[in-house]
PDB file of C-alpha atoms in Angstrom:
ATOM      1  CA  MET A   1      25.654  46.210  -8.468  1.00 33.00           C
ATOM      2  CA  THR A   2      22.067  45.113  -7.936  1.00 35.00           C
ATOM      3  CA  ARG A   3      21.619  41.765  -6.223  1.00 37.00           C
ATOM      4  CA  ASP A   4      18.754  40.171  -8.150  1.00 53.00           C
ATOM      5  CA  SER A   5      18.157  37.107 -10.287  1.00 69.00           C
ATOM      6  CA  ARG A   6      19.776  38.590 -13.392  1.00 83.00           C
ATOM      7  CA  LEU A   7      23.398  38.550 -14.411  1.00 91.00           C
ATOM      8  CA  CYS A   8      24.967  41.933 -13.702  1.00 90.00           C
ATOM      9  CA  HIS A   9      28.408  43.466 -13.192  1.00 91.00           C
ATOM     10  CA  ASN A  10      30.098  46.520 -11.757  1.00 87.00           C
ATOM     11  CA  CYS A  11      32.522  47.070 -14.644  1.00 90.00           C
ATOM     12  CA  GLY A  12      32.509  50.553 -16.123  1.00 93.00           C
ATOM     13  CA  PRO A  13      32.764  51.191 -19.879  1.00 96.00           C
ATOM     14  CA  ILE A  14      36.138  50.554 -21.495  1.00 97.00           C
ATOM     15  CA  ALA A  15      36.327  52.633 -24.661  1.00 97.00           C
ATOM     16  CA  SER A  16      39.783  51.803 -26.025  1.00 98.00           C
ATOM     17  CA  VAL A  17      42.480  49.137 -26.009  1.00 98.00           C
ATOM     18  CA  ASP A  18      44.741  51.595 -24.157  1.00 98.00           C
ATOM     19  CA  SER A  19      42.119  51.833 -21.419  1.00 98.00           C
ATOM     20  CA  LEU A  20      41.802  48.035 -21.307  1.00 98.00           C
ATOM     21  CA  ALA A  21      45.568  47.661 -20.920  1.00 98.00           C
ATOM     22  CA  LYS A  22      45.572  50.230 -18.116  1.00 97.00           C
ATOM     23  CA  HIS A  23      42.663  48.443 -16.433  1.00 97.00           C
ATOM     24  CA  LEU A  24      44.580  45.148 -16.578  1.00 98.00           C
ATOM     25  CA  GLY A  25      47.834  46.758 -15.473  1.00 98.00           C
ATOM     26  CA  LEU A  26      49.718  45.858 -18.661  1.00 98.00           C
ATOM     27  CA  PRO A  27      51.592  47.811 -21.348  1.00 98.00           C
ATOM     28  CA  THR A  28      49.350  48.300 -24.401  1.00 98.00           C
ATOM     29  CA  GLU A  29      51.964  46.910 -26.788  1.00 98.00           C
ATOM     30  CA  HIS A  30      52.357  43.734 -24.723  1.00 97.00           C
ATOM     31  CA  LEU A  31      48.586  43.175 -24.542  1.00 98.00           C
ATOM     32  CA  ILE A  32      48.167  43.640 -28.298  1.00 98.00           C
ATOM     33  CA  GLU A  33      51.115  41.327 -29.062  1.00 98.00           C
ATOM     34  CA  ILE A  34      49.694  38.549 -26.877  1.00 98.00           C
ATOM     35  CA  ALA A  35      46.224  38.967 -28.393  1.00 98.00           C
ATOM     36  CA  GLN A  36      47.443  38.995 -31.992  1.00 97.00           C
ATOM     37  CA  ASN A  37      49.543  35.877 -31.399  1.00 97.00           C
ATOM     38  CA  SER A  38      47.359  34.073 -28.868  1.00 96.00           C
ATOM     39  CA  ALA A  39      47.303  30.907 -30.999  1.00 96.00           C
ATOM     40  CA  SER A  40      51.064  30.545 -30.561  1.00 97.00           C
ATOM     41  CA  HIS A  41      50.579  30.703 -26.796  1.00 97.00           C
ATOM     42  CA  TRP A  42      48.247  27.687 -26.789  1.00 97.00           C
ATOM     43  CA  ARG A  43      49.524  24.504 -25.164  1.00 96.00           C
ATOM     44  CA  GLN A  44      47.993  21.028 -24.789  1.00 94.00           C
ATOM     45  CA  GLY A  45      46.543  20.477 -21.329  1.00 91.00           C
ATOM     46  CA  PRO A  46      46.397  17.163 -19.452  1.00 85.00           C
ATOM     47  CA  ASP A  47      44.047  14.435 -20.672  1.00 80.00           C
ATOM     48  CA  LEU A  48      41.116  13.862 -18.343  1.00 74.00           C
ATOM     49  CA  VAL A  49      39.465  10.456 -18.063  1.00 64.00           C
ATOM     50  CA  LYS A  50      35.679  10.854 -18.061  1.00 60.00           C
ATOM     51  CA  PRO A  51      33.410   8.538 -16.030  1.00 52.00           C
ATOM     52  CA  ASP A  52      32.591   6.510 -19.142  1.00 50.00           C
ATOM     53  CA  GLY A  53      36.296   5.852 -19.736  1.00 51.00           C
ATOM     54  CA  SER A  54      36.663   8.176 -22.727  1.00 60.00           C
ATOM     55  CA  ILE A  55      39.352  10.866 -22.823  1.00 69.00           C
ATOM     56  CA  ARG A  56      38.621  14.588 -22.646  1.00 75.00           C
ATOM     57  CA  LYS A  57      41.301  16.817 -24.154  1.00 80.00           C
ATOM     58  CA  THR A  58      41.998  20.030 -22.250  1.00 88.00           C
ATOM     59  CA  ASN A  59      43.853  23.200 -23.094  1.00 95.00           C
ATOM     60  CA  SER A  60      46.615  25.127 -21.406  1.00 96.00           C
ATOM     61  CA  ALA A  61      48.709  28.165 -22.316  1.00 97.00           C
ATOM     62  CA  THR A  62      52.109  29.767 -21.903  1.00 97.00           C
ATOM     63  CA  GLN A  63      52.778  31.607 -18.657  1.00 97.00           C
ATOM     64  CA  GLN A  64      52.514  34.927 -20.537  1.00 97.00           C
ATOM     65  CA  LEU A  65      48.968  34.208 -21.674  1.00 98.00           C
ATOM     66  CA  LYS A  66      48.046  32.703 -18.300  1.00 98.00           C
ATOM     67  CA  ASP A  67      49.087  35.968 -16.662  1.00 98.00           C
ATOM     68  CA  VAL A  68      46.777  37.942 -18.960  1.00 98.00           C
ATOM     69  CA  HIS A  69      43.961  35.452 -18.344  1.00 98.00           C
ATOM     70  CA  THR A  70      44.383  35.843 -14.571  1.00 98.00           C
ATOM     71  CA  ARG A  71      44.109  39.624 -14.856  1.00 98.00           C
ATOM     72  CA  VAL A  72      40.998  39.359 -17.034  1.00 98.00           C
ATOM     73  CA  LYS A  73      39.466  36.916 -14.567  1.00 97.00           C
ATOM     74  CA  PHE A  74      40.044  38.991 -11.433  1.00 96.00           C
ATOM     75  CA  LYS A  75      39.555  42.483 -12.873  1.00 96.00           C
ATOM     76  CA  ILE A  76      36.514  41.731 -15.044  1.00 97.00           C
ATOM     77  CA  LEU A  77      34.935  38.285 -14.815  1.00 97.00           C
ATOM     78  CA  ARG A  78      34.951  38.045 -11.018  1.00 94.00           C
ATOM     79  CA  LYS A  79      33.411  41.505 -10.729  1.00 92.00           C
ATOM     80  CA  THR A  80      30.204  39.952 -12.001  1.00 94.00           C
ATOM     81  CA  PHE A  81      27.140  38.795 -10.063  1.00 92.00           C
ATOM     82  CA  TYR A  82      26.134  35.292 -11.137  1.00 94.00           C
ATOM     83  CA  PRO A  83      22.507  34.434 -10.236  1.00 94.00           C
ATOM     84  CA  ASP A  84      21.630  31.649  -7.823  1.00 93.00           C
ATOM     85  CA  TYR A  85      20.620  29.287 -10.632  1.00 96.00           C
ATOM     86  CA  LEU A  86      24.216  29.096 -11.955  1.00 96.00           C
ATOM     87  CA  TYR A  87      26.644  26.548 -10.521  1.00 96.00           C
ATOM     88  CA  GLY A  88      30.151  25.295 -11.260  1.00 92.00           C
ATOM     89  CA  SER A  89      33.596  26.964 -11.153  1.00 85.00           C
ATOM     90  CA  LEU A  90      32.238  30.055  -9.429  1.00 90.00           C
ATOM     91  CA  PRO A  91      33.785  31.575  -6.304  1.00 84.00           C
ATOM     92  CA  LYS A  92      32.135  30.988  -2.955  1.00 82.00           C
ATOM     93  CA  THR A  93      30.384  34.074  -1.543  1.00 77.00           C
ATOM     94  CA  LEU A  94      28.851  34.879   1.831  1.00 65.00           C
ATOM     95  CA  GLU A  95      25.481  35.438   0.186  1.00 74.00           C
ATOM     96  CA  GLN A  96      25.421  32.396  -2.096  1.00 76.00           C
ATOM     97  CA  GLY A  97      27.797  29.923  -0.462  1.00 82.00           C
ATOM     98  CA  VAL A  98      29.441  27.089  -2.383  1.00 88.00           C
ATOM     99  CA  ARG A  99      28.351  26.707  -6.024  1.00 92.00           C
ATOM    100  CA  ASN A 100      29.631  23.196  -6.772  1.00 93.00           C
ATOM    101  CA  HIS A 101      27.926  20.082  -8.151  1.00 94.00           C
ATOM    102  CA  ILE A 102      26.922  18.884  -4.683  1.00 94.00           C
ATOM    103  CA  ALA A 103      25.062  22.123  -3.945  1.00 94.00           C
ATOM    104  CA  ASN A 104      23.430  21.869  -7.350  1.00 96.00           C
ATOM    105  CA  ALA A 105      22.235  18.315  -6.680  1.00 96.00           C
ATOM    106  CA  GLU A 106      20.950  19.314  -3.240  1.00 94.00           C
ATOM    107  CA  LEU A 107      18.741  21.956  -4.854  1.00 94.00           C
ATOM    108  CA  HIS A 108      16.740  19.216  -6.601  1.00 95.00           C
ATOM    109  CA  ALA A 109      16.737  16.563  -3.857  1.00 93.00           C
ATOM    110  CA  GLY A 110      13.368  15.088  -2.961  1.00 90.00           C
ATOM    111  CA  GLN A 111      11.508  16.409  -6.013  1.00 93.00           C
ATOM    112  CA  ARG A 112       8.787  14.392  -7.725  1.00 93.00           C
ATOM    113  CA  LEU A 113      10.253  14.676 -11.232  1.00 95.00           C
ATOM    114  CA  ILE A 114      13.722  15.639 -12.486  1.00 96.00           C
ATOM    115  CA  ILE A 115      14.719  16.519 -16.044  1.00 97.00           C
ATOM    116  CA  SER A 116      18.464  16.447 -16.804  1.00 97.00           C
ATOM    117  CA  ALA A 117      19.799  17.917 -20.059  1.00 97.00           C
ATOM    118  CA  ASP A 118      23.423  18.056 -21.224  1.00 96.00           C
ATOM    119  CA  ILE A 119      24.614  20.761 -23.638  1.00 97.00           C
ATOM    120  CA  LYS A 120      26.272  18.893 -26.487  1.00 95.00           C
ATOM    121  CA  GLY A 121      29.973  19.708 -26.940  1.00 94.00           C
ATOM    122  CA  TYR A 122      29.506  22.935 -25.041  1.00 96.00           C
ATOM    123  CA  PHE A 123      32.953  24.528 -24.923  1.00 96.00           C
ATOM    124  CA  PRO A 124      33.923  23.742 -28.551  1.00 95.00           C
ATOM    125  CA  SER A 125      30.522  24.949 -29.779  1.00 96.00           C
ATOM    126  CA  VAL A 126      30.951  28.446 -28.297  1.00 97.00           C
ATOM    127  CA  ASP A 127      32.543  30.394 -31.157  1.00 97.00           C
ATOM    128  CA  PRO A 128      34.231  33.837 -31.297  1.00 98.00           C
ATOM    129  CA  VAL A 129      30.989  35.534 -32.401  1.00 98.00           C
ATOM    130  CA  VAL A 130      29.272  34.427 -29.185  1.00 98.00           C
ATOM    131  CA  VAL A 131      32.294  35.352 -27.048  1.00 98.00           C
ATOM    132  CA  HIS A 132      32.540  38.768 -28.732  1.00 98.00           C
ATOM    133  CA  GLY A 133      28.855  39.242 -27.961  1.00 98.00           C
ATOM    134  CA  ILE A 134      29.579  38.737 -24.259  1.00 98.00           C
ATOM    135  CA  TRP A 135      32.396  41.272 -24.220  1.00 98.00           C
ATOM    136  CA  GLN A 136      30.447  43.920 -26.116  1.00 97.00           C
ATOM    137  CA  GLY A 137      26.831  42.989 -25.346  1.00 96.00           C
ATOM    138  CA  PHE A 138      26.918  42.061 -21.682  1.00 97.00           C
ATOM    139  CA  TYR A 139      29.927  44.172 -20.688  1.00 97.00           C
ATOM    140  CA  PRO A 140      29.973  47.824 -21.851  1.00 96.00           C
ATOM    141  CA  PHE A 141      33.159  47.509 -23.855  1.00 98.00           C
ATOM    142  CA  ALA A 142      33.949  49.108 -27.210  1.00 98.00           C
ATOM    143  CA  HIS A 143      34.196  46.972 -30.351  1.00 98.00           C
ATOM    144  CA  ASP A 144      38.026  47.129 -30.481  1.00 98.00           C
ATOM    145  CA  VAL A 145      38.236  46.164 -26.805  1.00 98.00           C
ATOM    146  CA  ALA A 146      35.876  43.231 -27.360  1.00 98.00           C
ATOM    147  CA  GLU A 147      37.993  42.140 -30.332  1.00 98.00           C
ATOM    148  CA  VAL A 148      41.152  41.983 -28.205  1.00 98.00           C
ATOM    149  CA  LEU A 149      39.400  40.134 -25.370  1.00 98.00           C
ATOM    150  CA  THR A 150      37.881  37.667 -27.838  1.00 98.00           C
ATOM    151  CA  LYS A 151      41.288  36.879 -29.331  1.00 98.00           C
ATOM    152  CA  LEU A 152      42.636  36.341 -25.820  1.00 98.00           C
ATOM    153  CA  SER A 153      39.846  33.923 -24.878  1.00 98.00           C
ATOM    154  CA  THR A 154      39.333  31.808 -28.027  1.00 98.00           C
ATOM    155  CA  TYR A 155      41.481  29.372 -29.996  1.00 97.00           C
ATOM    156  CA  LYS A 156      40.722  27.923 -33.431  1.00 96.00           C
ATOM    157  CA  ASN A 157      37.180  29.358 -33.335  1.00 96.00           C
ATOM    158  CA  GLU A 158      36.392  27.683 -30.007  1.00 96.00           C
ATOM    159  CA  MET A 159      36.303  28.575 -26.329  1.00 97.00           C
ATOM    160  CA  PRO A 160      39.102  26.368 -24.948  1.00 96.00           C
ATOM    161  CA  GLN A 161      38.174  24.322 -21.905  1.00 94.00           C
ATOM    162  CA  GLY A 162      40.974  24.794 -19.393  1.00 93.00           C
ATOM    163  CA  TRP A 163      41.779  28.433 -20.188  1.00 96.00           C
ATOM    164  CA  GLY A 164      41.287  30.822 -17.277  1.00 95.00           C
ATOM    165  CA  PRO A 165      38.363  32.888 -18.635  1.00 97.00           C
ATOM    166  CA  SER A 166      36.461  29.938 -20.132  1.00 97.00           C
ATOM    167  CA  SER A 167      34.668  28.678 -17.010  1.00 96.00           C
ATOM    168  CA  TYR A 168      33.301  32.189 -16.413  1.00 97.00           C
ATOM    169  CA  LEU A 169      32.429  32.865 -20.049  1.00 98.00           C
ATOM    170  CA  ALA A 170      30.582  29.530 -20.081  1.00 98.00           C
ATOM    171  CA  GLN A 171      28.256  30.999 -17.446  1.00 97.00           C
ATOM    172  CA  LEU A 172      27.704  34.149 -19.517  1.00 98.00           C
ATOM    173  CA  VAL A 173      26.889  32.647 -22.933  1.00 98.00           C
ATOM    174  CA  PHE A 174      23.114  32.936 -22.393  1.00 98.00           C
ATOM    175  CA  TYR A 175      23.298  36.340 -20.673  1.00 97.00           C
ATOM    176  CA  ASP A 176      20.510  37.830 -22.793  1.00 96.00           C
ATOM    177  CA  THR A 177      18.032  34.928 -22.743  1.00 96.00           C
ATOM    178  CA  GLU A 178      18.519  32.658 -19.739  1.00 97.00           C
ATOM    179  CA  HIS A 179      16.804  34.877 -17.193  1.00 96.00           C
ATOM    180  CA  ASP A 180      13.599  34.951 -19.230  1.00 96.00           C
ATOM    181  CA  VAL A 181      13.722  31.175 -19.696  1.00 97.00           C
ATOM    182  CA  VAL A 182      14.196  30.685 -15.951  1.00 97.00           C
ATOM    183  CA  GLU A 183      11.243  32.974 -15.194  1.00 96.00           C
ATOM    184  CA  TYR A 184       9.018  31.113 -17.651  1.00 97.00           C
ATOM    185  CA  LEU A 185       9.964  27.682 -16.300  1.00 97.00           C
ATOM    186  CA  GLN A 186       9.460  28.848 -12.734  1.00 96.00           C
ATOM    187  CA  SER A 187       5.977  30.031 -13.694  1.00 96.00           C
ATOM    188  CA  GLN A 188       5.333  26.452 -14.830  1.00 96.00           C
ATOM    189  CA  GLY A 189       6.386  25.108 -11.441  1.00 95.00           C
ATOM    190  CA  PHE A 190       9.983  24.134 -12.266  1.00 97.00           C
ATOM    191  CA  GLN A 191      13.152  24.658 -10.266  1.00 96.00           C
ATOM    192  CA  TYR A 192      15.989  25.521 -12.721  1.00 97.00           C
ATOM    193  CA  SER A 193      19.745  25.285 -12.411  1.00 97.00           C
ATOM    194  CA  ARG A 194      22.721  25.063 -14.767  1.00 97.00           C
ATOM    195  CA  LEU A 195      26.029  23.519 -13.738  1.00 97.00           C
ATOM    196  CA  THR A 196      28.097  24.920 -16.636  1.00 96.00           C
ATOM    197  CA  ASP A 197      26.876  22.544 -19.376  1.00 96.00           C
ATOM    198  CA  ASP A 198      24.411  20.456 -17.349  1.00 97.00           C
ATOM    199  CA  ILE A 199      20.881  21.833 -17.019  1.00 98.00           C
ATOM    200  CA  THR A 200      18.519  20.426 -14.409  1.00 98.00           C
ATOM    201  CA  LEU A 201      14.794  21.053 -13.984  1.00 98.00           C
ATOM    202  CA  SER A 202      12.759  19.629 -11.128  1.00 97.00           C
ATOM    203  CA  THR A 203       9.218  19.899  -9.846  1.00 96.00           C
ATOM    204  CA  ASN A 204       6.844  18.435  -7.304  1.00 94.00           C
ATOM    205  CA  ARG A 205       4.004  18.682  -9.797  1.00 92.00           C
ATOM    206  CA  SER A 206       2.561  15.723 -11.683  1.00 90.00           C
ATOM    207  CA  LEU A 207       3.260  16.611 -15.324  1.00 92.00           C
ATOM    208  CA  LYS A 208       1.704  15.642 -18.615  1.00 93.00           C
ATOM    209  CA  LYS A 209       4.025  14.448 -21.361  1.00 94.00           C
ATOM    210  CA  SER A 210       3.239  17.631 -23.326  1.00 96.00           C
ATOM    211  CA  GLU A 211       4.481  19.782 -20.415  1.00 96.00           C
ATOM    212  CA  ILE A 212       7.756  17.875 -20.243  1.00 96.00           C
ATOM    213  CA  THR A 213       8.175  18.235 -24.020  1.00 96.00           C
ATOM    214  CA  ASP A 214       7.494  21.979 -23.807  1.00 97.00           C
ATOM    215  CA  ALA A 215      10.121  22.415 -21.080  1.00 97.00           C
ATOM    216  CA  ILE A 216      12.790  20.596 -23.103  1.00 97.00           C
ATOM    217  CA  ARG A 217      11.910  22.539 -26.255  1.00 97.00           C
ATOM    218  CA  THR A 218      12.158  25.789 -24.292  1.00 98.00           C
ATOM    219  CA  LEU A 219      15.689  24.859 -23.236  1.00 98.00           C
ATOM    220  CA  ASN A 220      16.681  23.876 -26.766  1.00 97.00           C
ATOM    221  CA  ARG A 221      15.423  27.163 -28.223  1.00 97.00           C
ATOM    222  CA  MET A 222      17.646  29.033 -25.766  1.00 98.00           C
ATOM    223  CA  LEU A 223      20.633  26.889 -26.711  1.00 98.00           C
ATOM    224  CA  ASN A 224      20.000  27.107 -30.463  1.00 97.00           C
ATOM    225  CA  ARG A 225      20.206  30.892 -30.382  1.00 96.00           C
ATOM    226  CA  LYS A 226      23.865  30.530 -29.379  1.00 97.00           C
ATOM    227  CA  GLY A 227      24.696  27.690 -31.757  1.00 95.00           C
ATOM    228  CA  THR A 228      24.436  24.923 -29.162  1.00 96.00           C
ATOM    229  CA  ASN A 229      22.076  21.980 -28.720  1.00 96.00           C
ATOM    230  CA  ILE A 230      20.801  19.531 -26.138  1.00 97.00           C
ATOM    231  CA  ASN A 231      22.555  16.180 -26.233  1.00 95.00           C
ATOM    232  CA  ARG A 232      19.420  14.056 -26.618  1.00 93.00           C
ATOM    233  CA  SER A 233      21.243  10.820 -25.812  1.00 93.00           C
ATOM    234  CA  LYS A 234      22.001  12.208 -22.329  1.00 92.00           C
ATOM    235  CA  THR A 235      18.597  13.755 -21.632  1.00 95.00           C
ATOM    236  CA  ARG A 236      16.858  12.026 -18.722  1.00 94.00           C
ATOM    237  CA  VAL A 237      13.401  12.310 -17.194  1.00 94.00           C
ATOM    238  CA  ASP A 238      13.447  10.690 -13.747  1.00 92.00           C
ATOM    239  CA  SER A 239      10.205  10.020 -11.909  1.00 87.00           C
ATOM    240  CA  PRO A 240       9.887   8.581  -8.382  1.00 78.00           C
ATOM    241  CA  LYS A 241       9.528   5.137 -10.009  1.00 79.00           C
ATOM    242  CA  ARG A 242      13.223   5.104 -10.956  1.00 81.00           C
ATOM    243  CA  GLN A 243      16.451   6.096  -9.247  1.00 86.00           C
ATOM    244  CA  GLN A 244      16.746   9.870  -9.518  1.00 92.00           C
ATOM    245  CA  SER A 245      20.194  11.389  -9.885  1.00 93.00           C
ATOM    246  CA  VAL A 246      21.690  14.811 -10.460  1.00 95.00           C
ATOM    247  CA  ASN A 247      25.379  15.168 -11.379  1.00 93.00           C
ATOM    248  CA  LYS A 248      25.894  11.449 -10.601  1.00 92.00           C
ATOM    249  CA  ILE A 249      24.522  11.918  -7.077  1.00 94.00           C
ATOM    250  CA  ASN A 250      21.411   9.971  -6.123  1.00 95.00           C
ATOM    251  CA  VAL A 251      18.747  12.320  -4.775  1.00 93.00           C
ATOM    252  CA  SER A 252      15.589  11.267  -2.992  1.00 81.00           C
ATOM    253  CA  VAL A 253      13.442  12.090   0.013  1.00 67.00           C
ATOM    254  CA  ARG A 254      15.750   9.822   2.034  1.00 72.00           C
ATOM    255  CA  GLY A 255      18.768  11.996   1.300  1.00 81.00           C
ATOM    256  CA  MET A 256      21.666  12.156  -1.144  1.00 93.00           C
ATOM    257  CA  THR A 257      23.852   9.131  -1.796  1.00 95.00           C
ATOM    258  CA  LEU A 258      26.472   7.938  -4.250  1.00 95.00           C
ATOM    259  CA  SER A 259      25.798   4.994  -6.513  1.00 92.00           C
ATOM    260  CA  GLN A 260      26.604   1.469  -5.406  1.00 93.00           C
ATOM    261  CA  LYS A 261      28.911   1.250  -8.433  1.00 92.00           C
ATOM    262  CA  TYR A 262      30.998   4.215  -7.279  1.00 93.00           C
ATOM    263  CA  ARG A 263      31.151   3.013  -3.676  1.00 96.00           C
ATOM    264  CA  LYS A 264      32.247  -0.439  -4.814  1.00 96.00           C
ATOM    265  CA  ALA A 265      34.932   1.089  -7.044  1.00 95.00           C
ATOM    266  CA  VAL A 266      36.364   3.104  -4.134  1.00 95.00           C
ATOM    267  CA  ARG A 267      36.474   0.013  -1.906  1.00 97.00           C
ATOM    268  CA  ALA A 268      38.210  -1.935  -4.699  1.00 96.00           C
ATOM    269  CA  LYS A 269      40.777   0.817  -5.219  1.00 94.00           C
ATOM    270  CA  VAL A 270      41.663   0.918  -1.525  1.00 96.00           C
ATOM    271  CA  HIS A 271      41.871  -2.886  -1.395  1.00 96.00           C
ATOM    272  CA  ASN A 272      44.220  -3.009  -4.390  1.00 95.00           C
ATOM    273  CA  VAL A 273      46.519  -0.326  -2.973  1.00 94.00           C
ATOM    274  CA  VAL A 274      46.873  -1.829   0.502  1.00 94.00           C
ATOM    275  CA  THR A 275      47.054  -5.506  -0.504  1.00 94.00           C
ATOM    276  CA  ASN A 276      49.100  -5.235  -3.722  1.00 92.00           C
ATOM    277  CA  PRO A 277      51.327  -2.158  -3.306  1.00 91.00           C
ATOM    278  CA  GLU A 278      54.089  -3.764  -5.389  1.00 91.00           C
ATOM    279  CA  LEU A 279      51.882  -3.457  -8.480  1.00 88.00           C
ATOM    280  CA  PHE A 280      52.160   0.328  -8.415  1.00 89.00           C
ATOM    281  CA  GLY A 281      55.922   0.696  -8.046  1.00 89.00           C
ATOM    282  CA  ASP A 282      57.020   4.331  -7.877  1.00 90.00           C
ATOM    283  CA  LYS A 283      53.419   5.421  -8.517  1.00 91.00           C
ATOM    284  CA  LEU A 284      52.252   4.104  -5.140  1.00 93.00           C
ATOM    285  CA  HIS A 285      52.257   7.549  -3.500  1.00 91.00           C
ATOM    286  CA  ARG A 286      50.117   8.956  -6.306  1.00 90.00           C
ATOM    287  CA  GLU A 287      47.688   6.041  -6.005  1.00 92.00           C
ATOM    288  CA  LEU A 288      47.438   6.548  -2.253  1.00 94.00           C
ATOM    289  CA  GLN A 289      46.648  10.230  -2.719  1.00 93.00           C
ATOM    290  CA  SER A 290      44.048   9.340  -5.338  1.00 92.00           C
ATOM    291  CA  ALA A 291      42.450   6.827  -2.982  1.00 94.00           C
ATOM    292  CA  LYS A 292      42.390   9.390  -0.169  1.00 95.00           C
ATOM    293  CA  GLY A 293      40.682  11.894  -2.459  1.00 94.00           C
ATOM    294  CA  LYS A 294      37.983   9.404  -3.377  1.00 94.00           C
ATOM    295  CA  ILE A 295      37.477   8.467   0.268  1.00 96.00           C
ATOM    296  CA  SER A 296      37.140  12.131   1.181  1.00 95.00           C
ATOM    297  CA  TYR A 297      34.439  12.571  -1.447  1.00 94.00           C
ATOM    298  CA  LEU A 298      32.714   9.378  -0.319  1.00 96.00           C
ATOM    299  CA  GLY A 299      32.658  10.744   3.215  1.00 96.00           C
ATOM    300  CA  LYS A 300      30.463  13.662   2.208  1.00 94.00           C
ATOM    301  CA  PHE A 301      27.636  11.168   1.689  1.00 95.00           C
ATOM    302  CA  HIS A 302      28.634   7.939   3.489  1.00 96.00           C
ATOM    303  CA  GLU A 303      30.576   8.851   6.625  1.00 96.00           C
ATOM    304  CA  ALA A 304      30.707   5.360   8.136  1.00 97.00           C
ATOM    305  CA  ASP A 305      32.006   3.763   4.918  1.00 97.00           C
ATOM    306  CA  ALA A 306      34.655   6.446   4.532  1.00 97.00           C
ATOM    307  CA  LYS A 307      35.786   6.066   8.143  1.00 97.00           C
ATOM    308  CA  LYS A 308      36.482   2.349   7.619  1.00 97.00           C
ATOM    309  CA  LEU A 309      38.450   2.961   4.429  1.00 97.00           C
ATOM    310  CA  LYS A 310      40.470   5.772   6.029  1.00 97.00           C
ATOM    311  CA  SER A 311      41.414   3.351   8.777  1.00 97.00           C
ATOM    312  CA  ARG A 312      42.656   0.796   6.219  1.00 96.00           C
ATOM    313  CA  ILE A 313      44.807   3.419   4.511  1.00 96.00           C
ATOM    314  CA  ARG A 314      46.159   4.685   7.845  1.00 95.00           C
ATOM    315  CA  ASN A 315      47.059   1.203   9.003  1.00 95.00           C
ATOM    316  CA  PHE A 316      48.778   0.462   5.707  1.00 94.00           C
ATOM    317  CA  GLU A 317      50.869   3.633   5.893  1.00 92.00           C
ATOM    318  CA  LEU A 318      51.893   2.859   9.480  1.00 91.00           C
ATOM    319  CA  SER A 319      52.927  -0.654   8.494  1.00 90.00           C
ATOM    320  CA  THR A 320      55.192   0.576   5.685  1.00 85.00           C
ATOM    321  CA  LYS A 321      57.078   3.185   7.693  1.00 74.00           C
TER     322      LYS A 321
END
């Protein structure tokens, strides 16, 4: 498997469904039954509260389908080399390190200009035709094999967010175009990265408005080819004259910080838990764990603030023993 800036894999051809089943370590009949009836294996996942307060619906599955998804993930999707410009839900490697949102933000810290673009309704907009194209176009799998894998990884003509293969497939959607787009943008002086459905461009150049417009149009053409679009209401162009942020992390020449709003919210949460524990009843333990998680994240950027809040939580726990 060549280590370069293109997506690549070390999966050999799979010419039949029997061969796919053998590769996954499953009986052929069982694999076909799960694929043909994958819709009946869908389950509602937990609701996630987004930063703006709205609810994001997620998807889950029966244990039978989860088992198949796990095999597909480890025997196919994780045997893939994901280029350095891709971030989010990817395993840590010795060569590439952690690929989370913090590493993505760090890539663009201290740049003169940052362009942030969100892919509108990304997961629901990826349909079975696009997913089938990944299985047969990127991977060297026969049509029947791609059909089975597509049925296993889509639901109601969408790529379900929360299903095992989806976070990896989301990185592969633009397998045949993204590399060329990255090369073009780099030739124009841009640094490019994509955190699943969040694209970030940055540069130290002073740009004309026409150059910024061209960069955004280049991104949209790539997305349009796969039936997706830029969410224009969330597109940002941040110059040094305004607070620059990437993935809700402030980035500047002075270093990376979290917003005052977030820091204030963490302090308020800790204050409420330790001063009014009776308000939470039997959910107090859960609230404490939530507060600790937020403090831990805060500590990655504001160590002194986090240390003080940890002390408040520790003292509270000692006082209630």
